[in-house]
XYZ file of N, CA, C and O in Angstrom:
428
model
N 107.723 103.963 170.450
C 106.428 104.252 169.867
C 106.332 103.790 168.420
O 105.260 103.473 167.950
N 107.428 103.724 167.716
C 107.345 103.413 166.289
C 107.407 101.918 165.989
O 107.289 101.550 164.843
N 107.589 101.082 166.981
C 107.758 99.659 166.690
C 106.593 99.067 165.916
O 106.810 98.254 165.038
N 105.369 99.475 166.230
C 104.239 98.919 165.499
C 104.223 99.376 164.042
O 103.795 98.652 163.167
N 104.731 100.552 163.763
C 104.808 101.005 162.376
C 105.987 100.376 161.628
O 105.992 100.332 160.404
N 106.955 99.871 162.363
C 108.075 99.183 161.725
C 107.616 97.912 161.013
O 108.262 97.454 160.080
N 106.499 97.362 161.443
C 105.924 96.191 160.763
C 105.679 96.535 159.297
O 105.950 95.721 158.404
N 105.184 97.738 159.034
C 104.915 98.156 157.658
C 106.212 98.324 156.870
O 106.280 97.961 155.700
N 107.222 98.883 157.506
C 108.507 99.025 156.825
C 109.104 97.659 156.495
O 109.666 97.468 155.413
N 108.971 96.706 157.417
C 109.448 95.338 157.157
C 108.671 94.691 156.010
O 109.238 93.992 155.177
N 107.377 94.931 155.976
C 106.532 94.380 154.917
C 106.948 94.941 153.558
O 107.082 94.194 152.584
N 107.200 96.229 153.503
C 107.639 96.861 152.253
C 109.000 96.314 151.839
O 109.226 96.017 150.662
N 109.899 96.162 152.796
C 111.218 95.596 152.482
C 111.084 94.186 151.918
O 111.791 93.822 150.973
N 110.157 93.397 152.460
C 109.983 92.035 151.951
C 109.391 92.039 150.540
O 109.701 91.162 149.740
N 108.565 93.020 150.233
C 108.030 93.135 148.870
C 109.162 93.474 147.908
O 109.283 92.885 146.831
N 110.000 94.409 148.293
C 111.126 94.816 147.448
C 112.090 93.648 147.241
O 112.584 93.422 146.139
N 112.332 92.874 148.311
C 113.250 91.735 148.232
C 112.659 90.533 147.499
O 113.365 89.594 147.172
N 111.325 90.539 147.316
C 110.668 89.426 146.651
C 110.310 88.279 147.581
O 109.982 87.185 147.135
N 110.369 88.499 148.879
C 110.047 87.448 149.845
C 108.641 87.613 150.412
O 108.260 86.934 151.359
N 107.855 88.486 149.829
C 106.503 88.785 150.291
C 105.559 87.654 149.947
O 105.513 87.198 148.812
N 104.808 87.177 150.928
C 103.812 86.129 150.708
C 102.439 86.739 150.933
O 102.043 86.980 152.058
N 101.717 86.983 149.847
C 100.439 87.687 149.910
C 99.467 87.123 150.928
O 98.935 87.838 151.748
N 99.219 85.834 150.871
C 98.174 85.235 151.698
C 98.428 85.463 153.183
O 97.514 85.693 153.952
N 99.668 85.383 153.601
C 99.996 85.526 155.016
C 100.010 86.996 155.425
O 99.383 87.390 156.388
N 100.704 87.820 154.685
C 100.939 89.195 155.095
C 99.705 90.084 154.960
O 99.559 91.034 155.714
N 98.817 89.808 154.012
C 97.645 90.663 153.843
C 96.788 90.692 155.093
O 96.354 91.743 155.546
N 96.553 89.540 155.685
C 95.739 89.508 156.902
C 96.463 90.193 158.058
O 95.840 90.893 158.855
N 97.766 90.007 158.148
C 98.559 90.692 159.167
C 98.467 92.203 158.979
O 98.247 92.946 159.938
N 98.600 92.634 157.760
C 98.557 94.062 157.451
C 97.203 94.672 157.806
O 97.126 95.712 158.455
N 96.135 94.022 157.381
C 94.791 94.545 157.656
C 94.502 94.586 159.148
O 93.923 95.554 159.650
N 94.917 93.561 159.866
C 94.719 93.521 161.312
C 95.523 94.635 161.995
O 95.034 95.303 162.901
N 96.746 94.842 161.556
C 97.597 95.884 162.145
C 97.009 97.266 161.880
O 97.004 98.121 162.779
N 96.504 97.503 160.689
C 95.861 98.790 160.377
C 94.656 99.022 161.288
O 94.480 100.107 161.832
N 93.860 97.991 161.462
C 92.682 98.109 162.316
C 93.080 98.428 163.758
O 92.515 99.306 164.397
N 94.088 97.725 164.257
C 94.572 97.960 165.621
C 95.087 99.383 165.795
O 94.809 100.044 166.802
N 95.852 99.861 164.821
C 96.411 101.210 164.918
C 95.321 102.279 164.877
O 95.415 103.291 165.575
N 94.299 102.055 164.076
C 93.187 102.996 164.031
C 92.475 103.051 165.382
O 92.183 104.122 165.902
N 92.200 101.870 165.931
C 91.534 101.810 167.230
C 92.385 102.471 168.312
O 91.873 103.230 169.135
N 93.683 102.175 168.310
C 94.589 102.771 169.301
C 94.594 104.294 169.216
O 94.560 104.977 170.238
N 94.644 104.806 168.003
C 94.676 106.257 167.819
C 93.382 106.905 168.311
O 93.416 107.942 168.987
N 92.258 106.298 167.990
C 90.973 106.864 168.418
C 90.845 106.830 169.938
O 90.401 107.804 170.557
N 91.251 105.737 170.551
C 91.176 105.616 172.006
C 92.127 106.608 172.673
O 91.757 107.312 173.610
N 93.359 106.674 172.175
C 94.345 107.581 172.763
C 93.885 109.032 172.653
O 93.993 109.804 173.606
N 93.355 109.393 171.498
C 92.888 110.767 171.298
C 91.716 111.092 172.227
O 91.629 112.208 172.755
N 90.842 110.126 172.451
C 89.684 110.351 173.318
C 90.092 110.449 174.788
O 89.562 111.281 175.525
N 91.031 109.619 175.191
C 91.429 109.584 176.597
C 92.474 110.639 176.969
O 92.579 111.008 178.141
N 93.244 111.079 175.998
C 94.334 112.020 176.265
C 94.315 113.191 175.294
O 95.272 113.394 174.545
N 93.262 113.977 175.275
C 93.190 115.055 174.288
C 94.326 116.076 174.414
O 94.746 116.649 173.418
N 94.861 116.240 175.616
C 95.944 117.204 175.812
C 97.289 116.697 175.294
O 98.152 117.482 174.915
N 97.489 115.395 175.244
C 98.764 114.811 174.809
C 98.712 114.217 173.405
O 99.741 113.921 172.819
N 97.526 114.007 172.886
C 97.407 113.239 171.644
C 97.832 113.999 170.395
O 98.122 113.376 169.384
N 97.903 115.316 170.444
C 98.330 116.075 169.264
C 99.711 115.668 168.795
O 99.936 115.397 167.616
N 100.662 115.621 169.724
C 102.030 115.231 169.381
C 102.071 113.793 168.882
O 102.723 113.483 167.887
N 101.370 112.900 169.574
C 101.304 111.482 169.210
C 100.783 111.320 167.784
O 101.381 110.615 166.963
N 99.669 111.973 167.491
C 99.055 111.847 166.163
C 99.928 112.464 165.077
O 100.060 111.909 163.982
N 100.522 113.602 165.374
C 101.393 114.258 164.393
C 102.603 113.386 164.082
O 102.976 113.218 162.916
N 103.196 112.813 165.113
C 104.341 111.936 164.901
C 103.946 110.725 164.061
O 104.650 110.345 163.125
N 102.815 110.117 164.375
C 102.325 108.973 163.608
C 102.075 109.340 162.156
O 102.419 108.604 161.246
N 101.434 110.474 161.961
C 101.117 110.922 160.603
C 102.392 111.096 159.790
O 102.472 110.677 158.630
N 103.416 111.677 160.375
C 104.677 111.898 159.663
C 105.389 110.588 159.342
O 105.966 110.437 158.258
N 105.341 109.631 160.249
C 105.964 108.328 159.992
C 105.251 107.619 158.844
O 105.883 107.076 157.936
N 103.929 107.634 158.874
C 103.157 107.003 157.806
C 103.433 107.704 156.479
O 103.606 107.050 155.445
N 103.527 109.028 156.503
C 103.841 109.781 155.281
C 105.205 109.366 154.724
O 105.363 109.180 153.518
N 106.174 109.197 155.599
C 107.518 108.785 155.159
C 107.456 107.412 154.491
O 108.083 107.181 153.454
N 106.695 106.500 155.052
C 106.573 105.153 154.477
C 105.872 105.218 153.122
O 106.307 104.585 152.154
N 104.801 106.005 153.037
C 104.084 106.165 151.757
C 105.001 106.783 150.714
O 105.008 106.368 149.551
N 105.806 107.754 151.120
C 106.742 108.404 150.186
C 107.742 107.404 149.632
O 108.097 107.463 148.455
N 108.208 106.501 150.468
C 109.150 105.478 149.997
C 108.502 104.610 148.926
O 109.120 104.304 147.913
N 107.253 104.247 149.140
C 106.534 103.447 148.142
C 106.426 104.222 146.840
O 106.722 103.696 145.766
N 106.028 105.468 146.920
C 105.828 106.301 145.736
C 107.138 106.536 144.996
O 107.196 106.453 143.772
N 108.203 106.808 145.745
C 109.502 107.085 145.128
C 110.074 105.874 144.396
O 110.700 106.008 143.352
N 109.862 104.683 144.947
C 110.458 103.469 144.387
C 109.557 102.746 143.402
O 109.930 101.716 142.866
N 108.368 103.257 143.147
C 107.363 102.537 142.362
C 107.839 102.149 140.957
O 107.484 101.088 140.459
N 108.632 102.968 140.325
C 109.086 102.677 138.964
C 109.985 101.436 138.903
O 110.098 100.801 137.858
N 110.583 101.075 140.022
C 111.519 99.953 140.054
C 110.824 98.595 140.227
O 111.463 97.564 140.119
N 109.530 98.580 140.511
C 108.838 97.353 140.871
C 108.305 96.600 139.657
O 107.882 97.204 138.676
N 108.271 95.271 139.790
C 107.599 94.445 138.797
C 106.091 94.516 139.076
O 105.664 95.101 140.075
N 105.284 93.905 138.232
C 103.825 94.018 138.361
C 103.309 93.463 139.696
O 102.463 94.066 140.346
N 103.829 92.323 140.119
C 103.392 91.723 141.389
C 103.739 92.642 142.562
O 102.935 92.832 143.470
N 104.936 93.217 142.505
C 105.350 94.136 143.565
C 104.483 95.402 143.561
O 104.105 95.895 144.620
N 104.174 95.905 142.372
C 103.334 97.105 142.276
C 101.960 96.854 142.888
O 101.436 97.699 143.611
N 101.375 95.702 142.589
C 100.060 95.376 143.143
C 100.104 95.300 144.667
O 99.217 95.817 145.349
N 101.139 94.657 145.194
C 101.279 94.549 146.648
C 101.493 95.925 147.273
O 100.890 96.254 148.302
N 102.316 96.743 146.634
C 102.589 98.087 147.157
C 101.348 98.967 147.118
O 101.110 99.756 148.030
N 100.548 98.831 146.070
C 99.308 99.617 145.994
C 98.363 99.240 147.126
O 97.715 100.099 147.718
N 98.296 97.957 147.438
C 97.471 97.481 148.540
C 97.959 98.089 149.860
O 97.166 98.614 150.652
N 99.254 98.037 150.087
C 99.850 98.594 151.303
C 99.631 100.104 151.356
O 99.259 100.657 152.389
N 99.829 100.759 150.239
C 99.671 102.217 150.187
C 98.241 102.639 150.544
O 98.039 103.597 151.286
N 97.250 101.914 150.052
C 95.856 102.242 150.363
C 95.589 102.133 151.860
O 94.924 102.979 152.451
N 96.093 101.079 152.480
C 95.924 100.916 153.918
C 96.611 102.017 154.704
O 96.059 102.558 155.663
N 97.818 102.364 154.287
C 98.556 103.427 154.966
C 97.889 104.782 154.770
O 97.872 105.610 155.684
N 97.320 105.009 153.592
C 96.601 106.270 153.366
C 95.382 106.380 154.273
O 95.071 107.459 154.770
N 94.719 105.259 154.520
C 93.572 105.311 155.426
C 94.023 105.664 156.843
O 93.349 106.412 157.553
N 95.180 105.154 157.252
C 95.741 105.521 158.551
C 96.112 107.004 158.587
O 95.820 107.709 159.547
N 96.771 107.447 157.532
C 97.194 108.843 157.433
C 95.997 109.780 157.572
O 96.035 110.742 158.339
N 94.917 109.488 156.860
C 93.731 110.362 156.909
C 93.036 110.300 158.255
O 92.493 111.308 158.725
N 93.061 109.147 158.892
C 92.485 109.064 160.236
C 93.270 109.962 161.193
O 92.678 110.712 161.973
N 94.592 109.891 161.127
C 95.410 110.753 161.977
C 95.105 112.224 161.699
O 95.003 113.034 162.622
N 94.938 112.568 160.427
C 94.598 113.956 160.061
C 93.249 114.356 160.657
O 93.116 115.441 161.225
N 92.248 113.502 160.513
C 90.916 113.804 161.028
C 90.935 113.990 162.544
O 90.304 114.907 163.071
N 91.664 113.125 163.236
C 91.745 113.239 164.690
C 92.462 114.519 165.109
O 92.083 115.162 166.095
N 93.488 114.899 164.351
C 94.179 116.161 164.640
C 93.245 117.358 164.454
O 93.247 118.292 165.252
N 92.451 117.322 163.408
C 91.504 118.408 163.155
C 90.483 118.474 164.284
O 90.149 119.566 164.773
N 89.987 117.325 164.714
C 89.015 117.292 165.811
C 89.604 117.879 167.089
O 88.910 118.543 167.854
N 90.895 117.613 167.329
C 91.543 118.151 168.531
C 91.597 119.677 168.513
O 91.529 120.317 169.553
N 91.761 120.234 167.351
C 91.897 121.693 167.219
C 90.571 122.425 167.269
O 90.540 123.631 167.407
N 89.484 121.699 167.155
C 88.161 122.334 167.157
C 87.675 122.580 168.557
O 87.956 122.031 169.515
């Protein structure tokens, strides 16, 4: 289940290593975020009885990735900080979507 989120961890690792190519990865990142949002909404709609665990697990994984960005931020150069902020914003949008869907399930 986590393989699609591993793309984000790989992207962050490439930023830290300095091998990040903005033009290529930004479109990949945005497309992946869009796909994950759509998948979560569809899964929650089709499987309301099973989606709580799925969404909670996703939310925690995204939180762990965001925490890594936040914890390591002081070590980054300006280019890395800009790339990480971009990634963090996208991940936060995923995190909040998972939260909203979880709240809807409980209502």
